[in-house]
mmCIF file of C-alpha atoms in Angstrom:
data_model
loop_
_atom_site.group_PDB
_atom_site.id
_atom_site.type_symbol
_atom_site.label_atom_id
_atom_site.label_comp_id
_atom_site.label_asym_id
_atom_site.label_seq_id
_atom_site.Cartn_x
_atom_site.Cartn_y
_atom_site.Cartn_z
ATOM 1 C CA MET A 87 -152.062 -243.317 71.933
ATOM 2 C CA TRP A 88 -152.123 -239.524 71.986
ATOM 3 C CA SER A 89 -150.659 -236.958 69.951
ATOM 4 C CA ARG A 90 -151.803 -233.129 69.483
ATOM 5 C CA SER A 91 -153.307 -233.830 66.081
ATOM 6 C CA SER A 92 -156.695 -235.700 65.854
ATOM 7 C CA ARG A 93 -155.689 -238.797 67.362
ATOM 8 C CA CYS A 94 -157.093 -239.797 70.838
ATOM 9 C CA TYR A 95 -156.388 -242.581 73.376
ATOM 10 C CA LYS A 96 -157.013 -246.095 72.396
ATOM 11 C CA VAL A 97 -158.379 -248.273 75.195
ATOM 12 C CA GLN A 98 -158.109 -252.008 74.905
ATOM 13 C CA PRO A 99 -157.724 -255.011 77.100
ATOM 14 C CA LEU A 100 -154.041 -255.963 78.187
ATOM 15 C CA SER A 101 -154.186 -259.237 76.325
ATOM 16 C CA ALA A 102 -155.130 -257.441 73.098
ATOM 17 C CA PHE A 103 -152.316 -254.915 73.618
ATOM 18 C CA LEU A 104 -149.933 -257.996 74.291
ATOM 19 C CA LYS A 105 -151.419 -259.970 71.218
ATOM 20 C CA GLN A 106 -152.269 -262.787 73.449
ATOM 21 C CA PRO A 107 -155.649 -264.539 73.968
ATOM 22 C CA PRO A 108 -157.875 -263.208 76.657
ATOM 23 C CA PRO A 109 -157.971 -264.981 80.108
ATOM 24 C CA PRO A 110 -160.937 -266.895 80.888
ATOM 25 C CA PRO A 111 -163.697 -264.856 82.474
ATOM 26 C CA ALA A 112 -163.788 -264.733 86.342
ATOM 27 C CA PRO A 113 -166.344 -266.925 87.899
ATOM 28 C CA ALA A 114 -169.641 -265.475 88.850
ATOM 29 C CA ILE A 115 -170.059 -264.396 92.588
ATOM 30 C CA ASP A 116 -173.510 -264.797 94.163
ATOM 31 C CA PHE A 117 -173.481 -261.977 96.561
ATOM 32 C CA PRO A 118 -175.823 -262.538 99.476
ATOM 33 C CA LYS A 119 -178.230 -259.854 100.225
ATOM 34 C CA ALA A 120 -176.735 -257.592 102.826
ATOM 35 C CA ASN A 121 -177.986 -254.741 105.075
ATOM 36 C CA ALA A 122 -176.881 -253.700 108.648
ATOM 37 C CA GLU A 123 -179.526 -255.953 110.209
ATOM 38 C CA LEU A 124 -178.862 -259.044 107.956
ATOM 39 C CA VAL A 125 -175.096 -258.923 108.631
ATOM 40 C CA LYS A 126 -175.951 -258.324 112.363
ATOM 41 C CA GLN A 127 -178.117 -261.481 112.652
ATOM 42 C CA ASN A 128 -175.924 -263.720 110.281
ATOM 43 C CA PHE A 129 -172.540 -262.100 110.753
ATOM 44 C CA PHE A 130 -170.355 -265.098 110.537
ATOM 45 C CA SER A 131 -172.144 -266.361 107.415
ATOM 46 C CA TYR A 132 -171.077 -263.084 105.762
ATOM 47 C CA ILE A 133 -167.399 -263.633 107.136
ATOM 48 C CA ASP A 134 -167.507 -267.216 105.554
ATOM 49 C CA PHE A 135 -168.603 -265.596 102.237
ATOM 50 C CA ALA A 136 -166.169 -262.686 102.278
ATOM 51 C CA LEU A 137 -162.875 -264.232 103.348
ATOM 52 C CA PRO A 138 -162.326 -266.620 100.316
ATOM 53 C CA VAL A 139 -162.646 -263.385 98.096
ATOM 54 C CA CYS A 140 -160.503 -261.143 100.274
ATOM 55 C CA PRO A 141 -156.856 -262.703 100.418
ATOM 56 C CA ALA A 142 -155.214 -262.178 103.733
ATOM 57 C CA GLY A 143 -152.234 -259.844 103.903
ATOM 58 C CA PRO A 144 -149.335 -260.597 105.973
ATOM 59 C CA GLU A 145 -150.698 -258.738 108.960
ATOM 60 C CA GLU A 146 -153.883 -260.986 108.846
ATOM 61 C CA VAL A 147 -152.204 -264.365 108.779
ATOM 62 C CA ALA A 148 -152.528 -264.905 112.545
ATOM 63 C CA ILE A 149 -156.113 -263.716 112.922
ATOM 64 C CA ARG A 150 -157.090 -265.887 109.801
ATOM 65 C CA ALA A 151 -155.649 -269.006 111.540
ATOM 66 C CA LYS A 152 -157.557 -268.008 114.751
ATOM 67 C CA LEU A 153 -160.756 -267.823 112.788
ATOM 68 C CA ALA A 154 -160.155 -270.964 111.081
ATOM 69 C CA SER A 155 -159.724 -272.688 114.415
ATOM 70 C CA ILE A 156 -163.455 -272.021 115.101
ATOM 71 C CA GLY A 157 -164.709 -272.813 111.577
ATOM 72 C CA ILE A 158 -164.620 -269.425 110.087
ATOM 73 C CA GLY A 159 -162.863 -268.855 106.467
ATOM 74 C CA PRO A 160 -162.497 -270.347 103.035
ATOM 75 C CA GLY A 161 -164.018 -273.730 102.735
ATOM 76 C CA LYS A 162 -165.516 -273.634 106.117
ATOM 77 C CA THR A 163 -169.111 -272.927 107.610
ATOM 78 C CA PHE A 164 -169.265 -271.449 110.977
ATOM 79 C CA GLU A 165 -172.126 -272.925 113.072
ATOM 80 C CA MET A 166 -172.657 -271.241 116.244
ATOM 81 C CA LYS A 167 -174.823 -273.960 117.526
ATOM 82 C CA ASP A 168 -171.956 -276.413 117.234
ATOM 83 C CA LEU A 169 -169.692 -274.494 119.898
ATOM 84 C CA SER A 170 -169.773 -275.381 123.421
ATOM 85 C CA LEU A 171 -171.683 -272.945 125.741
ATOM 86 C CA GLU A 172 -168.311 -271.638 127.026
ATOM 87 C CA HIS A 173 -167.228 -270.886 123.345
ATOM 88 C CA LYS A 174 -170.637 -269.413 122.406
ATOM 89 C CA ALA A 175 -170.431 -266.975 125.431
ATOM 90 C CA ALA A 176 -166.715 -266.092 124.488
ATOM 91 C CA VAL A 177 -167.957 -265.346 120.678
ATOM 92 C CA LEU A 178 -170.740 -263.105 121.718
ATOM 93 C CA LEU A 179 -168.596 -261.338 124.407
ATOM 94 C CA GLY A 180 -165.887 -260.884 121.460
ATOM 95 C CA MET A 181 -168.534 -259.463 119.189
ATOM 96 C CA LYS A 182 -169.823 -257.030 121.902
ATOM 97 C CA GLN A 183 -166.275 -255.880 122.656
ATOM 98 C CA GLY A 184 -165.733 -255.317 118.951
ATOM 99 C CA ARG A 185 -168.897 -253.235 118.488
ATOM 100 C CA ARG A 186 -167.698 -251.265 121.651
ATOM 101 C CA LYS A 187 -164.317 -250.708 120.143
ATOM 102 C CA ASP A 188 -165.966 -249.661 116.922
ATOM 103 C CA ARG A 189 -168.134 -246.849 118.757
ATOM 104 C CA GLU A 190 -164.807 -245.775 120.628
ATOM 105 C CA VAL A 191 -162.890 -245.061 117.463
ATOM 106 C CA SER A 192 -165.671 -244.023 115.236
ATOM 107 C CA HIS A 193 -165.354 -240.325 116.042
ATOM 108 C CA HIS A 194 -161.766 -240.301 114.713
ATOM 109 C CA ARG A 195 -162.472 -242.034 111.383
ATOM 110 C CA THR A 196 -164.165 -241.424 108.064
ATOM 111 C CA LYS A 197 -167.180 -243.433 107.306
ATOM 112 C CA GLU A 198 -165.240 -245.929 105.326
ATOM 113 C CA HIS A 199 -162.563 -246.200 108.072
ATOM 114 C CA GLN A 200 -165.322 -246.732 110.668
ATOM 115 C CA ARG A 201 -166.957 -249.649 108.724
ATOM 116 C CA LEU A 202 -163.366 -251.214 108.268
ATOM 117 C CA GLU A 203 -162.179 -250.689 111.619
ATOM 118 C CA GLY A 204 -165.335 -252.035 113.081
ATOM 119 C CA TRP A 205 -165.361 -255.144 110.958
ATOM 120 C CA LEU A 206 -161.608 -255.890 111.705
ATOM 121 C CA ALA A 207 -161.936 -255.169 115.495
ATOM 122 C CA LEU A 208 -165.055 -257.432 115.683
ATOM 123 C CA LEU A 209 -163.264 -260.242 113.887
ATOM 124 C CA VAL A 210 -160.121 -259.911 116.062
ATOM 125 C CA THR A 211 -161.764 -259.482 119.339
ATOM 126 C CA ALA A 212 -164.123 -262.609 118.725
ATOM 127 C CA ALA A 213 -161.211 -264.742 117.466
ATOM 128 C CA SER A 214 -158.891 -263.675 120.279
ATOM 129 C CA THR A 215 -161.632 -264.367 122.902
ATOM 130 C CA VAL A 216 -162.255 -267.969 121.620
ATOM 131 C CA VAL A 217 -159.478 -270.315 122.393
ATOM 132 C CA ILE A 218 -160.177 -273.951 120.984
ATOM 133 C CA GLY A 219 -157.874 -276.567 122.457
#
């Protein structure tokens, strides 16, 4: 509430404003330690962690299906060791191409865009390179 007199804003949860019980608290998220080197070494573990808490937009449905086909995504655990030699090579090639694409576009992007662009390019390239029949 605001008026020109001595009143000021009142901050309250939506449930209090609506006079309803508050929702249950969100479950705790056990975030893994992350830095550039750890992410580089365990890239797919971080993707397995991140995808369940990052709902797919309509533009990501196809790529999420490709990722799921190689064991990446909610309820899945990607294991590079479980892939055939051909698929391992394809994943590594896709990651290399994604990193190259990230470097190519980085001079046109802000730091935040660079991180997002590289992450998405790496995912798209890796998943597009691997075709599991």
